[in-house]
Amino acid sequence: MFNLAIYGAEPVRPRPVPLNVTISPGLRSQILALLDNSEPLGAYYGGSHTRRFEAAFAAAHGEDTYGVATNSGTSALHVALVAAGVGPGDEVIVQTMCFVSAASVIVQVGAIPVICDVEPHSLTMDVERAETLITKRTKAILPVHYWGYPANMPALRTLCDRYGLALIEDSCQAPLAPVGGRTTGMFGDLSAYAFCDRKHIRSGEGGMVICRNPDTAERLRSLVNFGKGPGWDDYEELGYSYRMVELSALICLEGLSKLGAEQQARQEAAAVYRAALADTPLQPVPEPEWGRSIYFKLPVILPAEHADRRPFMVEAISAENVSCRIPHRPLYEIPWLAKFLTDCDRFSGEAECPITADVFPRMIEVETGPYLPMHEAVASARAVQKVWQAIEGGAGGIDA
């Protein structure tokens, strides 16, 4: 009855698009040289390739910018908070729709995540709502450029300056996304990045923090290296084993050189989806008026009357060998975090986050990369289109 792979029909593509990093012959030679020579694969204060990557990545964000590489995006967020002076008893405002690391690192430093709803258009942090959440204990605001959609950074910068707060950008899903005439990473006091699978730059795992103060950069370098000072046995403060290894840095350097093409490919893939779904009630989340998304993924909202078909839609699109998932749950739905915030008398749930409560139960997210050639983007969009047409015809219902 329905021409869907989940029912045994041929999928739109024979296998999923691979996620492995594609490396050039030149990079392959550099990796072999690294493995063959006597240099260590990692260095306590950053090896030569790591330092080159730090300098190149920082330079992409403008003059007087410093980069410190880490072993993950979560590590980058953690040390960014420490360097900003966030500690026990402080509050950090973070949006409800994000990856859990944005909240877990706040708890990790002894502070309290204060959950802020998203604005209804681009589903980025609601700046006006964030202002109402500021108290005498607020130390920082941590906007997350979720799915590659940049938050309203000009407004958040103004807000933080007005209240004397640190502004820490979670740019893990949106490196150098256009916003406010500049890019992500250019507004915050610190900005964190991730280079794991599916990211715009990927090396298996890795991260980066950028800042504009050389003293902050040196402290970050110490924090990611056990809190060490200049001497071998100098331990100046509590630190961590968060260093990036040389192999990751080499792969990231090539990824940085391809970042512009990766961003464009993802934007083109999103445009293909939008065109394919234009005559359906499915709603790809629009880009914000203050910037452009670079589409880590494309979030799509189902009509309310079909919210119950969301699990089937994800399963059916996935069966077509197109990556499709339900987004990460809102922060208030994470059990351990909800209990922690309730114990702190700072829990905010559906009542305080009505936009999230409305849209999340009917959201899916679909692949836009890593680098999807146009014919693959067309196939991905066709899968979503075909599954939706089947759902309108009754597929996935109780009686189907």
Coordinates of C-alpha atoms in Angstrom, one line a residue:
M1 CA 0.0 0.0 0.0
F2 CA 2.8 2.4 0.9
N3 CA 6.0 2.6 -1.1
L4 CA 8.2 2.9 2.0
A5 CA 11.4 1.1 2.9
I6 CA 10.1 0.4 6.3
Y7 CA 7.4 -1.8 4.7
G8 CA 10.0 -3.5 2.4
A9 CA 10.2 -1.2 -0.6
E10 CA 13.5 0.0 -2.0
P11 CA 15.0 2.9 0.0
V12 CA 15.9 6.2 -1.7
R13 CA 19.6 5.4 -1.3
P14 CA 21.2 1.9 -0.9
R15 CA 23.1 2.8 2.3
P16 CA 23.5 5.8 4.6
V17 CA 25.9 8.5 3.7
P18 CA 29.2 7.7 5.5
L19 CA 30.3 9.9 8.4
N20 CA 34.0 9.1 8.2
V21 CA 36.5 12.0 7.6
T22 CA 37.7 12.2 4.0
I23 CA 41.3 13.2 3.9
S24 CA 43.4 14.4 1.0
P25 CA 46.5 12.6 -0.2
G26 CA 48.6 15.5 1.3
L27 CA 47.0 15.1 4.7
R28 CA 47.5 11.3 4.5
S29 CA 51.2 11.9 3.9
Q30 CA 51.4 14.3 6.9
I31 CA 49.7 11.7 9.1
L32 CA 52.1 9.0 8.0
A33 CA 55.1 11.4 8.6
L34 CA 53.7 12.1 12.1
L35 CA 53.5 8.4 12.9
D36 CA 56.9 7.6 11.4
N37 CA 59.0 10.3 13.0
S38 CA 60.2 10.6 16.6
E39 CA 57.9 13.4 17.6
P40 CA 55.2 12.6 20.3
L41 CA 51.6 12.4 19.3
G42 CA 50.8 14.9 22.0
A43 CA 52.6 17.5 24.0
Y44 CA 51.8 19.0 27.4
Y45 CA 51.6 22.5 26.2
G46 CA 50.4 21.7 22.7
G47 CA 52.4 20.2 19.9
S48 CA 53.5 22.1 16.8
H49 CA 50.4 21.0 14.7
T50 CA 48.1 21.9 17.6
R51 CA 49.6 25.3 17.9
R52 CA 49.3 25.9 14.1
F53 CA 45.6 24.9 14.3
E54 CA 45.0 27.1 17.3
A55 CA 46.5 30.1 15.5
A56 CA 44.7 29.5 12.2
F57 CA 41.3 29.0 13.9
A58 CA 41.7 32.1 16.1
A59 CA 42.8 34.1 13.1
A60 CA 39.5 33.2 11.3
H61 CA 37.8 35.1 14.1
G62 CA 39.7 38.3 13.5
E63 CA 42.7 40.1 15.0
D64 CA 43.8 39.8 18.6
T65 CA 42.0 36.5 19.1
Y66 CA 43.6 33.5 20.8
G67 CA 42.7 29.8 20.6
V68 CA 43.4 27.0 23.0
A69 CA 42.7 23.5 21.7
T70 CA 41.0 20.8 23.8
N71 CA 40.0 17.2 23.5
S72 CA 36.3 17.8 23.1
G73 CA 33.6 20.5 22.9
T74 CA 32.4 19.7 26.4
S75 CA 36.0 20.2 27.7
A76 CA 36.1 23.5 25.9
L77 CA 32.8 24.6 27.5
H78 CA 34.0 23.5 31.0
V79 CA 37.3 25.5 30.9
A80 CA 35.6 28.5 29.4
L81 CA 33.3 28.7 32.4
V82 CA 36.2 28.3 34.8
A83 CA 38.2 31.0 33.0
A84 CA 35.1 33.3 33.2
G85 CA 35.2 32.9 36.9
V86 CA 32.0 30.9 37.2
G87 CA 31.9 28.9 40.4
P88 CA 29.9 27.5 43.3
G89 CA 26.6 29.3 43.9
D90 CA 26.7 31.3 40.7
E91 CA 23.9 31.1 38.1
V92 CA 24.3 30.8 34.4
I93 CA 21.4 31.3 32.0
V94 CA 21.2 28.7 29.3
Q95 CA 18.4 27.9 26.8
T96 CA 16.2 25.0 27.2
M97 CA 16.7 23.5 23.7
C98 CA 20.4 22.5 23.5
F99 CA 22.7 19.6 24.0
V100 CA 23.1 18.5 27.7
S101 CA 26.7 19.5 27.9
A102 CA 25.8 23.2 28.0
A103 CA 24.1 22.5 31.3
S104 CA 26.2 19.7 32.7
V105 CA 29.4 21.8 32.6
I106 CA 27.6 24.5 34.6
V107 CA 26.8 21.9 37.3
Q108 CA 30.4 20.6 37.0
V109 CA 31.8 24.0 38.2
G110 CA 29.4 24.1 41.1
A111 CA 27.0 26.7 39.5
I112 CA 23.3 26.5 38.7
P113 CA 21.9 26.4 35.2
V114 CA 18.9 28.7 34.9
I115 CA 16.7 27.5 32.0
C116 CA 15.5 30.1 29.5
D117 CA 12.9 29.5 26.8
V118 CA 13.6 30.0 23.1
E119 CA 12.0 32.7 20.9
P120 CA 9.3 31.3 18.6
H121 CA 10.9 32.1 15.2
S122 CA 14.4 30.6 15.0
L123 CA 14.2 28.7 18.4
T124 CA 17.3 30.4 19.7
M125 CA 17.6 32.0 23.2
D126 CA 14.8 34.4 24.0
V127 CA 16.8 37.5 24.9
E128 CA 13.9 39.3 26.6
R129 CA 13.1 36.2 28.7
A130 CA 16.8 35.9 29.6
E131 CA 16.8 39.4 31.0
T132 CA 13.9 38.5 33.4
L133 CA 15.9 35.6 34.8
I134 CA 18.9 37.8 35.8
T135 CA 19.4 37.9 39.6
K136 CA 22.2 39.0 41.9
R137 CA 23.7 35.6 41.6
T138 CA 23.8 35.6 37.8
K139 CA 27.4 35.3 36.5
A140 CA 27.1 34.6 32.8
I141 CA 24.8 33.9 29.9
L142 CA 25.5 30.9 27.7
P143 CA 23.6 31.0 24.4
V144 CA 23.8 27.8 22.3
H145 CA 23.9 28.1 18.5
Y146 CA 21.8 25.0 18.2
W147 CA 21.5 23.2 14.9
G148 CA 23.8 25.8 13.5
Y149 CA 21.3 28.7 14.1
P150 CA 23.1 31.7 15.6
A151 CA 21.5 33.3 18.7
N152 CA 20.9 37.0 18.7
M153 CA 24.4 37.9 19.7
P154 CA 24.3 41.7 19.2
A155 CA 21.3 41.8 21.7
L156 CA 23.0 39.4 24.1
R157 CA 26.2 41.3 24.0
T158 CA 24.3 44.5 24.9
L159 CA 22.5 42.7 27.6
C160 CA 25.6 41.2 29.2
D161 CA 27.4 44.6 29.1
R162 CA 24.4 46.3 30.7
Y163 CA 24.5 43.9 33.7
G164 CA 28.2 43.2 33.8
L165 CA 27.9 39.5 32.9
A166 CA 30.2 37.2 31.1
L167 CA 29.0 36.0 27.6
I168 CA 30.1 32.5 26.7
E169 CA 29.1 31.2 23.3
D170 CA 28.4 27.5 22.7
S171 CA 29.4 27.5 19.0
C172 CA 30.0 23.7 18.8
Q173 CA 27.3 23.4 16.1
A174 CA 27.9 26.7 14.4
P175 CA 31.6 27.6 13.8
L176 CA 31.8 31.0 12.0
A177 CA 28.1 31.3 11.3
P178 CA 27.1 34.7 10.0
V179 CA 25.5 36.9 12.7
G180 CA 25.1 40.6 13.2
G181 CA 27.5 41.5 10.4
R182 CA 30.2 39.3 12.0
T183 CA 30.2 35.6 12.9
T184 CA 29.6 33.4 15.9
G185 CA 32.6 33.5 18.3
M186 CA 33.1 37.2 17.8
F187 CA 30.7 38.5 20.4
G188 CA 31.4 36.4 23.5
D189 CA 34.1 36.8 26.0
L190 CA 34.8 33.2 25.3
S191 CA 33.5 30.7 22.7
A192 CA 33.6 26.9 22.6
Y193 CA 33.7 24.6 19.6
A194 CA 33.6 20.9 18.9
F195 CA 35.1 18.8 16.2
C196 CA 33.4 15.4 16.7
D197 CA 31.4 13.4 14.2
R198 CA 28.9 15.3 12.0
K199 CA 30.4 18.7 12.9
H200 CA 31.5 21.1 10.2
I201 CA 35.1 20.4 11.2
R202 CA 35.6 16.9 12.5
S203 CA 38.5 14.8 13.6
G204 CA 36.7 12.1 15.5
E205 CA 36.9 14.2 18.6
G206 CA 38.3 17.6 19.6
G207 CA 37.5 21.1 20.7
M208 CA 38.6 24.7 21.0
V209 CA 38.1 27.8 23.1
I210 CA 38.8 31.2 21.7
C211 CA 39.1 34.5 23.6
R212 CA 40.5 38.0 23.1
N213 CA 42.6 38.4 26.2
P214 CA 46.2 36.9 26.2
D215 CA 46.1 36.4 30.0
T216 CA 42.9 34.4 29.7
A217 CA 44.4 32.4 26.9
E218 CA 47.4 31.4 29.1
R219 CA 45.1 30.5 31.9
L220 CA 43.1 28.3 29.5
R221 CA 46.3 26.6 28.4
S222 CA 47.1 25.9 32.0
L223 CA 43.6 24.6 32.8
V224 CA 43.6 22.1 29.9
N225 CA 47.1 20.8 31.1
F226 CA 46.5 19.9 34.8
G227 CA 46.7 23.5 35.9
K228 CA 50.4 23.5 35.3
G229 CA 52.5 26.6 35.2
P230 CA 55.7 27.1 33.2
G231 CA 57.8 24.6 35.1
W232 CA 57.5 20.8 34.9
D233 CA 56.4 20.5 38.5
D234 CA 54.4 23.7 38.8
Y235 CA 50.7 23.1 39.6
E236 CA 49.1 26.5 40.1
E237 CA 45.5 25.5 40.3
L238 CA 43.0 22.7 39.8
G239 CA 43.3 21.6 36.2
Y240 CA 42.3 18.9 33.8
S241 CA 43.7 16.5 31.2
Y242 CA 42.0 18.2 28.2
R243 CA 44.8 18.6 25.6
M244 CA 44.3 18.0 21.9
V245 CA 46.6 15.4 20.3
E246 CA 48.6 16.1 17.2
L247 CA 46.7 13.7 15.0
S248 CA 43.4 15.6 15.7
A249 CA 45.1 18.9 15.0
L250 CA 46.3 17.8 11.6
I251 CA 42.9 16.6 10.6
C252 CA 41.3 19.8 11.9
L253 CA 43.7 22.0 10.0
E254 CA 42.5 20.5 6.7
G255 CA 38.9 20.7 7.9
L256 CA 39.3 24.4 8.6
S257 CA 40.5 24.9 5.1
K258 CA 37.3 23.3 3.8
L259 CA 34.9 25.0 6.3
G260 CA 33.5 27.5 3.8
A261 CA 32.6 24.8 1.3
E262 CA 31.1 22.7 4.1
Q263 CA 29.0 25.6 5.3
Q264 CA 27.8 26.3 1.7
A265 CA 26.9 22.6 1.1
R266 CA 24.8 22.4 4.2
Q267 CA 23.0 25.7 3.4
E268 CA 22.3 24.3 -0.1
A269 CA 21.0 21.0 1.4
A270 CA 18.7 23.0 3.7
A271 CA 17.4 24.9 0.6
V272 CA 16.6 21.6 -1.1
Y273 CA 14.6 20.4 1.9
R274 CA 12.7 23.7 2.1
A275 CA 11.8 23.6 -1.6
A276 CA 10.7 19.9 -1.4
L277 CA 8.5 20.6 1.7
A278 CA 7.1 23.9 0.6
D279 CA 3.7 22.4 -0.4
T280 CA 3.4 20.4 2.8
P281 CA 2.5 21.5 6.4
L282 CA 5.9 20.4 7.6
Q283 CA 7.8 23.5 8.7
P284 CA 11.6 23.7 8.6
V285 CA 12.6 26.2 11.3
P286 CA 13.3 29.5 9.6
E287 CA 16.6 31.3 9.9
P288 CA 16.9 34.3 12.3
E289 CA 16.6 37.8 11.0
W290 CA 20.0 38.7 12.6
G291 CA 22.0 35.9 10.9
R292 CA 22.2 32.8 8.8
S293 CA 22.2 29.2 9.9
I294 CA 25.0 26.9 8.8
Y295 CA 22.8 23.8 9.5
F296 CA 24.5 21.3 11.7
K297 CA 21.1 19.7 11.1
L298 CA 17.7 21.0 9.8
P299 CA 15.0 21.0 12.5
V300 CA 11.5 20.4 11.1
I301 CA 8.2 20.9 12.9
L302 CA 5.2 18.6 12.3
P303 CA 1.7 20.0 12.4
A304 CA 0.1 19.5 15.8
E305 CA -2.5 17.1 14.6
H306 CA 0.2 14.7 13.5
A307 CA 2.5 15.0 16.5
D308 CA 1.7 11.4 17.4
R309 CA 3.3 10.2 14.1
R310 CA 6.7 11.6 15.0
P311 CA 8.2 8.3 16.1
F312 CA 7.0 6.6 12.9
M313 CA 8.3 9.4 10.8
V314 CA 11.8 9.2 12.3
E315 CA 11.8 5.4 11.9
A316 CA 10.5 5.5 8.3
I317 CA 12.9 8.2 7.1
S318 CA 15.8 6.3 8.8
A319 CA 14.7 3.2 6.9
E320 CA 15.3 5.2 3.7
N321 CA 19.0 5.4 4.8
V322 CA 18.6 9.1 5.6
S323 CA 19.6 10.3 9.1
C324 CA 16.6 11.5 11.0
R325 CA 16.2 11.8 14.8
I326 CA 14.1 13.3 17.5
P327 CA 16.1 16.2 18.8
H328 CA 17.7 16.0 22.2
R329 CA 15.1 16.5 24.9
P330 CA 14.7 19.9 26.6
L331 CA 16.8 20.5 29.6
Y332 CA 13.8 20.4 31.9
E333 CA 13.1 16.8 30.8
I334 CA 16.5 15.4 31.8
P335 CA 15.8 13.6 35.1
W336 CA 19.0 14.2 37.0
L337 CA 19.1 17.9 36.0
A338 CA 15.4 18.4 36.9
K339 CA 16.0 17.0 40.4
F340 CA 19.2 19.1 40.8
L341 CA 17.3 22.3 39.9
T342 CA 14.3 21.4 42.0
D343 CA 16.6 20.9 45.0
C344 CA 18.1 24.3 44.2
D345 CA 14.7 25.8 43.9
R346 CA 15.5 27.0 40.4
F347 CA 13.6 24.5 38.2
S348 CA 11.8 25.8 35.1
G349 CA 9.6 23.5 33.2
E350 CA 6.9 23.5 30.5
A351 CA 5.0 26.3 32.3
E352 CA 8.0 28.6 32.2
C353 CA 9.0 27.5 28.7
P354 CA 5.8 27.6 26.6
I355 CA 7.5 27.8 23.2
T356 CA 9.6 24.7 23.8
A357 CA 6.6 22.9 25.4
D358 CA 4.7 23.6 22.2
V359 CA 7.2 22.8 19.5
F360 CA 9.5 20.1 20.9
P361 CA 6.9 17.2 21.0
R362 CA 6.4 17.6 17.2
M363 CA 10.0 18.2 16.1
I364 CA 12.4 16.0 14.0
E365 CA 15.9 16.8 12.7
V366 CA 17.3 15.7 9.4
E367 CA 20.8 15.4 8.0
T368 CA 22.4 18.3 6.1
G369 CA 26.0 16.9 6.3
P370 CA 28.8 16.2 6.6
Y371 CA 29.2 17.4 3.0
L372 CA 26.2 16.2 1.1
P373 CA 26.6 16.5 -2.7
M374 CA 23.6 17.9 -4.3
H375 CA 22.3 14.6 -5.6
E376 CA 22.5 13.2 -2.0
A377 CA 20.7 16.2 -0.6
V378 CA 17.9 15.7 -3.2
A379 CA 17.6 12.0 -2.1
S380 CA 17.4 13.0 1.5
A381 CA 14.7 15.6 0.8
R382 CA 12.8 13.1 -1.3
A383 CA 12.8 10.6 1.6
V384 CA 11.2 13.1 3.9
Q385 CA 8.7 14.1 1.2
K386 CA 7.8 10.5 0.5
V387 CA 7.3 9.5 4.1
W388 CA 5.1 12.6 4.8
Q389 CA 2.9 11.8 1.8
A390 CA 2.5 8.3 3.1
I391 CA 1.6 9.6 6.6
E392 CA -1.0 11.8 5.0
G393 CA -2.3 8.7 3.3
G394 CA -2.6 6.9 6.7
A395 CA 0.8 5.3 7.1
G396 CA 2.0 4.9 10.7
G397 CA -1.4 5.1 12.2
I398 CA -2.8 2.6 14.7
D399 CA -4.8 0.9 11.9
A400 CA -2.1 1.1 9.2

